[in-house]
CSV table of C-alpha atoms and ligand atoms in Angstrom, one decimal:
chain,number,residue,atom,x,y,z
A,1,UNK,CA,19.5,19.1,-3.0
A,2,UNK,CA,15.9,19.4,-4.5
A,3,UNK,CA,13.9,16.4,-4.1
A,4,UNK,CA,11.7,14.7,-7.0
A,5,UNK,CA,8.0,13.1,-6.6
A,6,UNK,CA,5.9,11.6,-9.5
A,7,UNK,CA,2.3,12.1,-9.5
A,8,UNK,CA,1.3,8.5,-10.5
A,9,UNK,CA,-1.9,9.6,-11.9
A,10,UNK,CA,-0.1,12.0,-14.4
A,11,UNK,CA,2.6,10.2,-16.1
A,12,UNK,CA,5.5,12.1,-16.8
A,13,UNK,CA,4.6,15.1,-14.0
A,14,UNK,CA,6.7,15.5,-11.3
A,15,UNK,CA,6.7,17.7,-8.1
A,16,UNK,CA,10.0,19.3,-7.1
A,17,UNK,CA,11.0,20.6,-3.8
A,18,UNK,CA,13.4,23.2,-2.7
A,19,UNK,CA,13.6,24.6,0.9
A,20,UNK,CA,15.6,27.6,1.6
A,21,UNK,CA,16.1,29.2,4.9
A,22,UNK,CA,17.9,32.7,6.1
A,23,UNK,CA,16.1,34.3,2.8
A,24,UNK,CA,16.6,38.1,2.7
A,25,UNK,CA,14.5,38.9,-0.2
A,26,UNK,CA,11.0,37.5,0.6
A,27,UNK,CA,9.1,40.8,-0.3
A,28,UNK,CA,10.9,40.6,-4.2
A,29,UNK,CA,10.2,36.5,-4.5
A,30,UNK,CA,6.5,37.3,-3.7
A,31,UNK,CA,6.4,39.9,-6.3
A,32,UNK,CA,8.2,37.7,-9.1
A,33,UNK,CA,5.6,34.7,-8.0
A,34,UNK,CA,2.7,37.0,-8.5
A,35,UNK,CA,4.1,38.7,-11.7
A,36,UNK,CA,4.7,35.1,-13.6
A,37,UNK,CA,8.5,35.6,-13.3
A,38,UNK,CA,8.8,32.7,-10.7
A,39,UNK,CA,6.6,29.6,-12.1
A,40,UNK,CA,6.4,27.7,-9.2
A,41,UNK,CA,4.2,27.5,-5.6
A,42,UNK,CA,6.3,30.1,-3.0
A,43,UNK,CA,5.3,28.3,0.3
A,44,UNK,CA,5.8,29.8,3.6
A,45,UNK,CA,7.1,26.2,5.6
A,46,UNK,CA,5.5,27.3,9.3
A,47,UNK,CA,2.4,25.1,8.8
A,48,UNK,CA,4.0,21.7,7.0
A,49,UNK,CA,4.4,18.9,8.8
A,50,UNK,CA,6.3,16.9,5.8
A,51,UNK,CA,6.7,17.1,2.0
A,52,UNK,CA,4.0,14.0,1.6
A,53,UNK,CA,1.5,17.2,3.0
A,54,UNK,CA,2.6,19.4,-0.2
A,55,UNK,CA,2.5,16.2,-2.7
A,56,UNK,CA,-0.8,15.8,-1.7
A,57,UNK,CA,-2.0,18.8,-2.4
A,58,UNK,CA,0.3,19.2,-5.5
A,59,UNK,CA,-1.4,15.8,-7.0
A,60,UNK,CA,-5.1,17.3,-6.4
A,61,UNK,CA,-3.9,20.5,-7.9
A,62,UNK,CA,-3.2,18.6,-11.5
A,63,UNK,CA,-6.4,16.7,-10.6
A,64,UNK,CA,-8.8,19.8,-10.5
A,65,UNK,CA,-6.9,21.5,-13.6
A,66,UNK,CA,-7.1,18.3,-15.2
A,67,UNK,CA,-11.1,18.3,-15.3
A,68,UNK,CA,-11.2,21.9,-15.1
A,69,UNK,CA,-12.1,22.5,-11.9
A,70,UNK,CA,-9.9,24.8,-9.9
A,71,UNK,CA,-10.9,27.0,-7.1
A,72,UNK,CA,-8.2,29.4,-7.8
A,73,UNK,CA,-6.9,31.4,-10.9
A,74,UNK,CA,-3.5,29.2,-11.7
A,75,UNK,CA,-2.0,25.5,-10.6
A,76,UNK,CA,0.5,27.1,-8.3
A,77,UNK,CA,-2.4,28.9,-6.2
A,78,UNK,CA,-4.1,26.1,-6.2
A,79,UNK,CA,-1.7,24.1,-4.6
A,80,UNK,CA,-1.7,26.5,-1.9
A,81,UNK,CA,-5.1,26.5,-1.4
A,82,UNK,CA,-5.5,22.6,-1.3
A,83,UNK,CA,-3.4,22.9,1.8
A,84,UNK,CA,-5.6,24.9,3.8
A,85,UNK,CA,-7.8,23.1,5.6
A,86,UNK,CA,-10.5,25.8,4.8
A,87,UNK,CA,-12.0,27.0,1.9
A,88,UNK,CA,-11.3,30.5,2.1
A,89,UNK,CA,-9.1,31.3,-0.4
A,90,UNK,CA,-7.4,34.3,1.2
A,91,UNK,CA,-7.3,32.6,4.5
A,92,UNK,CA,-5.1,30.5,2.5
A,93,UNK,CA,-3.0,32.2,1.0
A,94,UNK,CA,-2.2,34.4,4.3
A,95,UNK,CA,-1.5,31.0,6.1
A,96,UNK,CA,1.0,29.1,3.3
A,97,UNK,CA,1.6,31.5,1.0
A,98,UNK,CA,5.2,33.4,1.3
A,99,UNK,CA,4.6,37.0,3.2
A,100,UNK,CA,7.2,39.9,3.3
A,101,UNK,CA,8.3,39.1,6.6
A,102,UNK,CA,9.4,35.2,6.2
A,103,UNK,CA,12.8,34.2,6.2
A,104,UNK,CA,12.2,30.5,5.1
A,105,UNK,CA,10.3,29.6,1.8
A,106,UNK,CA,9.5,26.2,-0.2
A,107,UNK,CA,9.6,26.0,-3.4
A,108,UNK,CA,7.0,23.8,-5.1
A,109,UNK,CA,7.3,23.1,-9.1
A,110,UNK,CA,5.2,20.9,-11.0
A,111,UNK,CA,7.4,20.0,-14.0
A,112,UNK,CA,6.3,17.9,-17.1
A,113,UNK,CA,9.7,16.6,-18.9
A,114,UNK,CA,13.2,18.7,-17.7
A,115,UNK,CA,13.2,21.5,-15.2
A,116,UNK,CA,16.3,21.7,-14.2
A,117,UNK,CA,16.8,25.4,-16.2
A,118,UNK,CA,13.5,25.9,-14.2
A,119,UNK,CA,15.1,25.4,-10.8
A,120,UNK,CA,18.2,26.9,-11.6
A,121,UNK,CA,16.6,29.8,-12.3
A,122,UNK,CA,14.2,30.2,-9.2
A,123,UNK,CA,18.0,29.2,-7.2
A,124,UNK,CA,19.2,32.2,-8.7
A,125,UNK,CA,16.5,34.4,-7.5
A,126,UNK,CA,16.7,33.2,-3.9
A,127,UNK,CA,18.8,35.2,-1.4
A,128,UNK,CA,18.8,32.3,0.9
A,129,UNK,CA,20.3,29.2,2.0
A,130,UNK,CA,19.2,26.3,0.5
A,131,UNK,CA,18.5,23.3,2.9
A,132,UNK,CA,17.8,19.6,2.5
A,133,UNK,CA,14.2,19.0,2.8
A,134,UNK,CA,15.0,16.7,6.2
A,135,UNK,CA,15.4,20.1,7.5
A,136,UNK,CA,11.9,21.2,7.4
A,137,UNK,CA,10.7,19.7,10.5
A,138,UNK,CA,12.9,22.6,12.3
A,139,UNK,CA,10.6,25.4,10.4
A,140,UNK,CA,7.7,24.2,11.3
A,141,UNK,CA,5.2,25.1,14.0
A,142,UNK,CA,3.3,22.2,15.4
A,143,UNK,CA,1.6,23.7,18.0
A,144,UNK,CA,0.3,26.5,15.4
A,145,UNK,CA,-0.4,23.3,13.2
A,146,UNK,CA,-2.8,21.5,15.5
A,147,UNK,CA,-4.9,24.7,15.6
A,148,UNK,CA,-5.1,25.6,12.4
A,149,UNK,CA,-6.1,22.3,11.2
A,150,UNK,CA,-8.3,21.4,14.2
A,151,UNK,CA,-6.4,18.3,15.4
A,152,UNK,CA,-7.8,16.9,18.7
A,153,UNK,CA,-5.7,14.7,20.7
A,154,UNK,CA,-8.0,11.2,20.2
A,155,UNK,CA,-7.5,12.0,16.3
A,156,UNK,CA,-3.3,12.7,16.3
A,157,UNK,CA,-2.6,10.2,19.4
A,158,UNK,CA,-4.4,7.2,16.6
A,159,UNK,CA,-2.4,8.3,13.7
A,160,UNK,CA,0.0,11.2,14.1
A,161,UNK,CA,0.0,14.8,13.1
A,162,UNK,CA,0.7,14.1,9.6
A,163,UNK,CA,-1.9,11.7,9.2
A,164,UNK,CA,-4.7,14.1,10.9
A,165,UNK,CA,-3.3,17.0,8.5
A,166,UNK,CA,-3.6,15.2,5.3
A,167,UNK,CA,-6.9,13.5,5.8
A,168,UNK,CA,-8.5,16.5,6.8
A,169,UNK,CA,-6.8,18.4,3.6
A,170,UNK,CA,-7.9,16.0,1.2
A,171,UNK,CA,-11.9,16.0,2.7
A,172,UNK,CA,-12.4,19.2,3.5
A,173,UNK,CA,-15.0,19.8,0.1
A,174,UNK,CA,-17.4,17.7,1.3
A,175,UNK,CA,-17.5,18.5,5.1
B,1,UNK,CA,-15.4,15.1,-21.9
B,2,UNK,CA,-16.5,13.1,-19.6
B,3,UNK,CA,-15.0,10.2,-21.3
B,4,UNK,CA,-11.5,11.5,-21.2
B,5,UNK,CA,-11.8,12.6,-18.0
B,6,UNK,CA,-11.9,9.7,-16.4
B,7,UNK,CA,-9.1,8.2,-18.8
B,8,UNK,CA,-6.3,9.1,-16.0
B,9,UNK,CA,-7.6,7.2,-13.2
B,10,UNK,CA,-8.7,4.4,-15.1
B,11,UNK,CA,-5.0,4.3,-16.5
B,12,UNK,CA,-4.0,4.4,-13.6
B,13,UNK,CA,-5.8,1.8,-11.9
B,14,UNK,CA,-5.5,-0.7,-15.1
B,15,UNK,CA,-1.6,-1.2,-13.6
B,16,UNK,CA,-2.9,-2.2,-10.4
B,17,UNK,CA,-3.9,-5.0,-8.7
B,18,UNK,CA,-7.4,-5.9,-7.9
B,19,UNK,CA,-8.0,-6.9,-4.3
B,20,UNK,CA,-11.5,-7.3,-4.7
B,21,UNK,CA,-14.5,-7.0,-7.4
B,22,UNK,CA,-17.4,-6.0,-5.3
B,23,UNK,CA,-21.1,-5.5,-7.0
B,24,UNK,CA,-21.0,-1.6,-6.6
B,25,UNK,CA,-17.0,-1.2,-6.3
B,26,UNK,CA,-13.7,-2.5,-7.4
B,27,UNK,CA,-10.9,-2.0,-4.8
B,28,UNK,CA,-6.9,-1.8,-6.0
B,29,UNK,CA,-3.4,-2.1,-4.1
B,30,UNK,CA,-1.1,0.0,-5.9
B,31,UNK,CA,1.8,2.8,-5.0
B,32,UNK,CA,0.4,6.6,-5.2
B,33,UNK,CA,2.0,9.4,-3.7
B,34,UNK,CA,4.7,7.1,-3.3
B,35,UNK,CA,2.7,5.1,-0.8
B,36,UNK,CA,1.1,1.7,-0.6
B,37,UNK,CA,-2.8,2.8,-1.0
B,38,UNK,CA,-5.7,1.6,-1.1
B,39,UNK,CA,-8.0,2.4,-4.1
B,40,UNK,CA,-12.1,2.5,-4.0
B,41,UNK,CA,-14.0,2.7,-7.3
B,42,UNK,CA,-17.4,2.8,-7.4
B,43,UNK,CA,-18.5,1.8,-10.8
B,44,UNK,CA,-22.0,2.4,-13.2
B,45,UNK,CA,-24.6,0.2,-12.9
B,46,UNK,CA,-26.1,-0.4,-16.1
B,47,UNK,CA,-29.6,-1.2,-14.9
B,48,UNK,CA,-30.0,2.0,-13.3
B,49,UNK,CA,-30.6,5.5,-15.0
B,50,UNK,CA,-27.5,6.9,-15.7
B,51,UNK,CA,-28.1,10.3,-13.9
B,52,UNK,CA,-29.9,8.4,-11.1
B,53,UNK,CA,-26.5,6.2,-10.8
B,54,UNK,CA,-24.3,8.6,-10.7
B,55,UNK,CA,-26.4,10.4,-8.2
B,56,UNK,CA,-26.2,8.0,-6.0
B,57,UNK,CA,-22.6,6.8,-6.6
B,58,UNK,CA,-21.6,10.3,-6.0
B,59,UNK,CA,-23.4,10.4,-2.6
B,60,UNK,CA,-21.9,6.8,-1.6
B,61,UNK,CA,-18.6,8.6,-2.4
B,62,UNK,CA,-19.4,11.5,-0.2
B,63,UNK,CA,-21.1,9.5,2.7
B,64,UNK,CA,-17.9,7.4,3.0
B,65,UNK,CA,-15.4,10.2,2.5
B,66,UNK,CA,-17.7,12.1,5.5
B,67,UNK,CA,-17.6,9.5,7.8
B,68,UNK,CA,-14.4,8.7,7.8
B,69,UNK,CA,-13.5,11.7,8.7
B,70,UNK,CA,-16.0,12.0,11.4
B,71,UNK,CA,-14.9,8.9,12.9
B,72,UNK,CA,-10.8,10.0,12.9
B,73,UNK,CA,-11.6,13.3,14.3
B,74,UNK,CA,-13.0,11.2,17.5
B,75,UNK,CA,-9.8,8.9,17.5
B,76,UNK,CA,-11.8,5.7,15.8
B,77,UNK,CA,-9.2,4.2,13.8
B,78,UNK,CA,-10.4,4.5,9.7
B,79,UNK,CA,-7.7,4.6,7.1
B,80,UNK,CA,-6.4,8.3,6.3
B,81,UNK,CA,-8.1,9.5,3.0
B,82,UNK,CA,-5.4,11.0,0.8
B,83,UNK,CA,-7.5,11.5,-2.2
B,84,UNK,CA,-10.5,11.9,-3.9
B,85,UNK,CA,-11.8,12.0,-7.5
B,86,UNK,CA,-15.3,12.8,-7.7
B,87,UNK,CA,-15.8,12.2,-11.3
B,88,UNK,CA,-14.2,8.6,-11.4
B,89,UNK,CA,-15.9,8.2,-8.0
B,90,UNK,CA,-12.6,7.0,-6.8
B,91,UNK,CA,-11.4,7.3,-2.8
B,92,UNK,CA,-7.6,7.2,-2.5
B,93,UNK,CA,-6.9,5.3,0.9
B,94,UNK,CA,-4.2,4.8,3.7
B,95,UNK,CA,-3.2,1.0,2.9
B,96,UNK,CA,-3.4,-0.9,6.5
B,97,UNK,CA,-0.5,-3.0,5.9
B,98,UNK,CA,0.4,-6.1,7.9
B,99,UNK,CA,-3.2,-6.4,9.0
B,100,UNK,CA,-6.1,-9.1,8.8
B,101,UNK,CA,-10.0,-9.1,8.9
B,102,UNK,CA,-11.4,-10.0,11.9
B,103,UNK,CA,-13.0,-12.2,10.3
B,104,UNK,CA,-9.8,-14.2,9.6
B,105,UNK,CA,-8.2,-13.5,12.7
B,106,UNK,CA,-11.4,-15.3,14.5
B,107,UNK,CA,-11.5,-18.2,12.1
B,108,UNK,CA,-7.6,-18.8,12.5
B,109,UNK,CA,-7.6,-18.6,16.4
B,110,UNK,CA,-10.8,-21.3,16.3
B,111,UNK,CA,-8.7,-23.8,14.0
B,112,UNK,CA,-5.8,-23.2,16.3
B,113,UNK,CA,-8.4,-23.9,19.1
B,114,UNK,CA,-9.6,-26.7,17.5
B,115,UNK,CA,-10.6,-29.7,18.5
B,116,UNK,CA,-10.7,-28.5,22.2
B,117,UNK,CA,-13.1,-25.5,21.0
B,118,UNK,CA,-13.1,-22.5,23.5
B,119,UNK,CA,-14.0,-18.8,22.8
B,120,UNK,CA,-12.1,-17.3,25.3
B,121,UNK,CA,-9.1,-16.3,23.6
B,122,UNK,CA,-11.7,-14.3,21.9
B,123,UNK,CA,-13.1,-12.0,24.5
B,124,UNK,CA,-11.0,-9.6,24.9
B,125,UNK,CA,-11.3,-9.0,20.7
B,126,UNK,CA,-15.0,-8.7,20.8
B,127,UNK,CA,-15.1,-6.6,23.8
B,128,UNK,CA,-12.2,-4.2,21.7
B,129,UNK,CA,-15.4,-4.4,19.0
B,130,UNK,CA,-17.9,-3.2,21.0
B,131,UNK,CA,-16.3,-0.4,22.6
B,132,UNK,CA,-15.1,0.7,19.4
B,133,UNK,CA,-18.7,0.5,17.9
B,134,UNK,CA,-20.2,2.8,21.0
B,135,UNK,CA,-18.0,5.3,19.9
B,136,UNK,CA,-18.4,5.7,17.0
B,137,UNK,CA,-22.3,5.3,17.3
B,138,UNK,CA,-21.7,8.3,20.0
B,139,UNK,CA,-20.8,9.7,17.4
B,140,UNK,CA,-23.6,9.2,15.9
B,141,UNK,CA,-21.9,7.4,12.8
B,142,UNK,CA,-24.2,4.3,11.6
B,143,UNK,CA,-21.9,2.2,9.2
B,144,UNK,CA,-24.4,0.7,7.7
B,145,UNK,CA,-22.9,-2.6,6.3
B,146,UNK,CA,-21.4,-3.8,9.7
B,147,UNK,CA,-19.4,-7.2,9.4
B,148,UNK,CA,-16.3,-9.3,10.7
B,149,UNK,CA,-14.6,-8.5,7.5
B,150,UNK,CA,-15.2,-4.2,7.4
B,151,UNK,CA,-13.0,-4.8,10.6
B,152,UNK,CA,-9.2,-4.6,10.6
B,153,UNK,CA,-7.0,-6.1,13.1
B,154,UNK,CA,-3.2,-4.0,12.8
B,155,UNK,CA,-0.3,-5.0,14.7
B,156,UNK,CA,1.0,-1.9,15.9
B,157,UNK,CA,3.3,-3.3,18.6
B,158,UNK,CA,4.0,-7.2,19.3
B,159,UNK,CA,1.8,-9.5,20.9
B,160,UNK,CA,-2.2,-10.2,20.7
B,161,UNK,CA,-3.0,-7.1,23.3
B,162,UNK,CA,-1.4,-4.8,20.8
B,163,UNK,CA,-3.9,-5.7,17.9
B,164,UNK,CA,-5.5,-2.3,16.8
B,165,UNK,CA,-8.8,-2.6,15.0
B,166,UNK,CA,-9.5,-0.7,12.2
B,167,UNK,CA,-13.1,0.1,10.8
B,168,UNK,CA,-13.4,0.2,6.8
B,169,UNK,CA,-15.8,0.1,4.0
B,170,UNK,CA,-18.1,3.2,5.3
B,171,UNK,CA,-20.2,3.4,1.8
B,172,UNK,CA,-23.5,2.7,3.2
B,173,UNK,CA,-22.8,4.8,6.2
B,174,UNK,CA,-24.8,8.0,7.1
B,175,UNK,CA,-25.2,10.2,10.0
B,176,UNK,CA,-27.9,9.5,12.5
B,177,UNK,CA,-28.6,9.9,16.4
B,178,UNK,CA,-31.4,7.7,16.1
B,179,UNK,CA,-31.2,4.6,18.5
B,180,UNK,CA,-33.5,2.7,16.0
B,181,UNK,CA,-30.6,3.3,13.4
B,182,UNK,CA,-27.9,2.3,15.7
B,183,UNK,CA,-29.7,-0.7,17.2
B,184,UNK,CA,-30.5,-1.8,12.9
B,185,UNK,CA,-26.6,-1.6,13.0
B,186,UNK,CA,-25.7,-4.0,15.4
B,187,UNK,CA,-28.7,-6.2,14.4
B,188,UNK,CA,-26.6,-6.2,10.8
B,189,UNK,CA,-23.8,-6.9,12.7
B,190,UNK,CA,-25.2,-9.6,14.7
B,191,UNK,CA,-26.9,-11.6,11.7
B,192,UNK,CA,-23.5,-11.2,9.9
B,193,UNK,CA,-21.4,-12.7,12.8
B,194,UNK,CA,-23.3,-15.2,13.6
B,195,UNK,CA,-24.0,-16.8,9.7
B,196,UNK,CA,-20.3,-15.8,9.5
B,197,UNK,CA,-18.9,-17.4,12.7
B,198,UNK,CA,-21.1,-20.2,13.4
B,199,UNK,CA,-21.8,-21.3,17.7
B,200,UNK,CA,-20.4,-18.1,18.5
B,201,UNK,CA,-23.4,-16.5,20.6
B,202,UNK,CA,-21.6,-16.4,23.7
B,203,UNK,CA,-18.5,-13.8,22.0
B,204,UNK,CA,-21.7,-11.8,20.5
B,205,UNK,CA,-23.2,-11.7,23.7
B,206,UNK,CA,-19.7,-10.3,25.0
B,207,UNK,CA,-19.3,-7.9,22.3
B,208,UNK,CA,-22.9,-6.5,23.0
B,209,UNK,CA,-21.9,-6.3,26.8
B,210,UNK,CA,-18.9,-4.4,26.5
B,211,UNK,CA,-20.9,-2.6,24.0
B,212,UNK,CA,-23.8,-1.4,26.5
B,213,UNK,CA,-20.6,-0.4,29.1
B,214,UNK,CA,-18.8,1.7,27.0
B,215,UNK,CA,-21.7,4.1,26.1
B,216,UNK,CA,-23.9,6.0,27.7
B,217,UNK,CA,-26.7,5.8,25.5
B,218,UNK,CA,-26.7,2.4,25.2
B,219,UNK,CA,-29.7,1.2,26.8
B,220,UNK,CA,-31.8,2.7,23.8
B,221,UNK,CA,-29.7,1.1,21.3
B,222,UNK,CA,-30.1,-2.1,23.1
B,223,UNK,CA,-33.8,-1.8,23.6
B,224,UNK,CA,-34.1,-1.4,19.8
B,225,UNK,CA,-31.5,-4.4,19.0
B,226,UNK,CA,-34.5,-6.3,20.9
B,227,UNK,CA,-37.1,-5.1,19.0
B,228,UNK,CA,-35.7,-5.5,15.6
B,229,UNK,CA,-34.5,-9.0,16.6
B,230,UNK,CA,-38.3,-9.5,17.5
B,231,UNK,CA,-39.9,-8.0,13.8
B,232,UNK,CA,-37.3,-10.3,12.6
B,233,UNK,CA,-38.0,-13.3,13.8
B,234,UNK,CA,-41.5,-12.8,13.3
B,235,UNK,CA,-41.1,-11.8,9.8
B,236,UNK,CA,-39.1,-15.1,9.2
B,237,UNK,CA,-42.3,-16.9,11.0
B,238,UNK,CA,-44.8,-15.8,8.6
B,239,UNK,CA,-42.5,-15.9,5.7
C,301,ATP,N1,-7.5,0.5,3.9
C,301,ATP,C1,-7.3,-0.8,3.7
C,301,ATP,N2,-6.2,-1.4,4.0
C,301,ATP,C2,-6.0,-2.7,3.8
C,301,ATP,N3,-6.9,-3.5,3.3
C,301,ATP,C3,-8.1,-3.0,2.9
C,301,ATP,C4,-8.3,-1.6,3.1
C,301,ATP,N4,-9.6,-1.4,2.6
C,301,ATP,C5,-10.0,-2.5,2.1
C,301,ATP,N5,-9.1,-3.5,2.3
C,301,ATP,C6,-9.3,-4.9,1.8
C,301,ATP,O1,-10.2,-5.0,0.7
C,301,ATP,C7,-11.4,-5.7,1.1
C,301,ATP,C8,-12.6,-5.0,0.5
C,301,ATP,O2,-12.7,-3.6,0.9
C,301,ATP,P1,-14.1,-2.9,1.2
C,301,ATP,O3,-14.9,-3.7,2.2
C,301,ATP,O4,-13.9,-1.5,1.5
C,301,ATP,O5,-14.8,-3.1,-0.3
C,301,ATP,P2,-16.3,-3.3,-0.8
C,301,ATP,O6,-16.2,-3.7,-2.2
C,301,ATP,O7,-17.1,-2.1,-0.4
C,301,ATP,O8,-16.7,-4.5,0.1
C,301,ATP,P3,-18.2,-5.0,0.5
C,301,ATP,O9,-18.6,-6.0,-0.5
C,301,ATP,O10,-18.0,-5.6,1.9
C,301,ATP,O11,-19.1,-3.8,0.6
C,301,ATP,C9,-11.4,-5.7,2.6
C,301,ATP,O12,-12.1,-6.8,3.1
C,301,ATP,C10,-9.9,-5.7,3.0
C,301,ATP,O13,-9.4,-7.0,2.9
């Protein structure tokens, strides 16, 4: 039920997806995350609009570790990080990052070759109920969205949310 | 380093196809993200120092990366930047699919007009133009390299009135709330259009007066078009 993206740029890397809702052990899958025992980017899903969102920041995640460049201490932080439309890192991580009291998380993996031990094992650790990612749209908070990420009308009535979200992710060093 | 830094992008872009080889930038169709994009490279120029080049390359990268943002925040249609790579000076852009260059669009509707040549069935386009220009002057974005092909016509519905126009190619753009700028701008614009487009005074003229409507600081703008038109000319005179 995972779904698969390439990153073009990085032949051979790949950005899986998992989206589990009703999870009962959020405190214990932040711990593993932040201990190494869960390789992969715990996201909370209130602030996503769609997966292209996470891609996006997934691909300039490799980009930055690529030229050695990252703002934070590992790719899966990073990741996080390049969704915030900010750049305060803890701002970040309070906003996507997978807090005590969520009951919905997505899993983000950046995989070179097979992972499918990879997500077999983070599906073990999940007390949850794993969703198709179609379903993500009912876990997130639009109206909390459009705040956070400063959307004004003119700019989301032109191209959508998705569209204002992304855009302003992917500039928001140079702003 | 530097060398292999650069190797993934330029992979990359080798599989692509080139749309157009510009004198300062190469632009690619190609599927990233798994979306049609747009790709912008800004390449070396060898006659220039190399620190000086890439200096400036980098600012043209960040200029154009700025202002389209700028512009979208205010609602003025510029394709959605989904990536940037500051050290292959590459922007990663929304693809306007299904869309043509205005400059296309007015040359096809002139041979359809053709040989009973009228402009009309132009107005309503030029007057789009000029309202979309005052914003985005309001907002005090000069674009710096205005012509009839930097402008995209979309179909986002059926029929002529549902044309959207989309601005592009913002690399020599900067920030500025000077009317001088803004009035240079049009005056780019104007010599463009016309050489491009010739006999077509009439739709400038209407593209200027929808222009002057649609903002209110206008008249300054306009008063400096004027003057610039006057240096002009009389720079032409004595040259
Ligand atoms: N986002 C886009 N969607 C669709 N087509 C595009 C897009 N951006 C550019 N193009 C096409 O590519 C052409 C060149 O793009 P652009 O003007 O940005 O490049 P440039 O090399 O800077 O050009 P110039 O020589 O005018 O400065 C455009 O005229 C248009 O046909």
């Amino acid at each position: 039920m995972h779904s698969s993206h390439p990153l073009e740029l990085f032949p051979g890397r790949t950005v899986t997806l998992m989206l589990f809702k009703c999870v009962r052990n959020p405190a214990e899958l932040r711990r593993s995350a932040m201990g190494g025992q869960i390789t992969a980017a715990l996201i909370n899903p209130r602030m996503l609009v769609d997966p292209f969102q996470v891609i996006v920041a997934a691909n300039k995640a490799v980009h930055l570790q690529t030229i050695g460049k990252m703002k934070t201490r590992s790719l899966n932080s990073e990741i996080i990080f390049n969704l915030s439309p900010t750049n305060n890192i803890s701002e970040a991580f309070k906003r996507f990052g997978i807090s005590d009291a969520d009951d919905s998380v997505l899993v983000v993996l950046v995989a070179t070759g097979d992972e499918s031990q990879t997500l077999a094992d983070i599906k073990e650790k999940v007390d949850g109920e794993q969703v198709p990612m179609e379903e993500l749209p009912t876990l997130s908070d639009v109206t909390q969205i459009r705040k956070l990420y400063k959307v004004t009308p003119q700019e989301e009535k032109m191209g959508g949310l998705l569209d204002s979200v992304v855009c302003k992710m992917a500039t928001k060093d140079v702003m | 380093m530097e060398l292999e830094k650069n190797m993934v992008v330029s992979e990359f872009l080798s599989k692509g196809s080139v749309l157009k080889q510009g004198a300062e930038a190469r632009v690619y169709r190609d599927v990233f993200l798994g979306r049609s994009t747009i790709i912008k490279e800004r390449f070396p120029k060898k006659y220039r120092h190399p620190l000086l080049d890439e200096k400036l390359t980098h600012r043209r990268t960040v200029q154009e990366v700025r202002s389209i943002q700028r512009c979208r925040r205010a609602g003025i249609p510029t394709p959605v930047v989904y990536f940037v790579d500051y050290t292959s000076h590459c922007i990663f852009l929304e693809d306007i699919v299904d869309s043509v260059t205005v400059r296309d669009h007015i040359a096809a509707t002139r041979q359809r007009s053709h040989p009973s040549p009228t402009l009309v069935p132009l107005e309503p386009l030029a007057a789009r133009v000029g309202r979309v220009l005052a914003r985005m002057h309001d907002e005090d974005v000069v674009h710096g390299d205005l012509t009839t092909s930097n402008m995209l016509l979309r179909r986002s519905g059926d029929g002529e009135a549902e044309l959207s126009l989309v601005l592009i190619d913002f690399g020599l753009s900067y920030i500025s709330a000077l009317p001088e700028d803004k009035g240079v701008d049009l005056y780019v614009l104007e010599k463009a259009f016309l050489s491009t487009h010739p006999n077509t005074e009439p739709l400038f003229q209407k593209l200027l007066e929808s222009y002057a409507a649609s903002s209110k600081k206008s008249s300054a703008v306009i008063k400096k078009l004027d003057e610039v038109r006057l240096r002009g000319r009389k720079r032409s005179m004595v040259g």
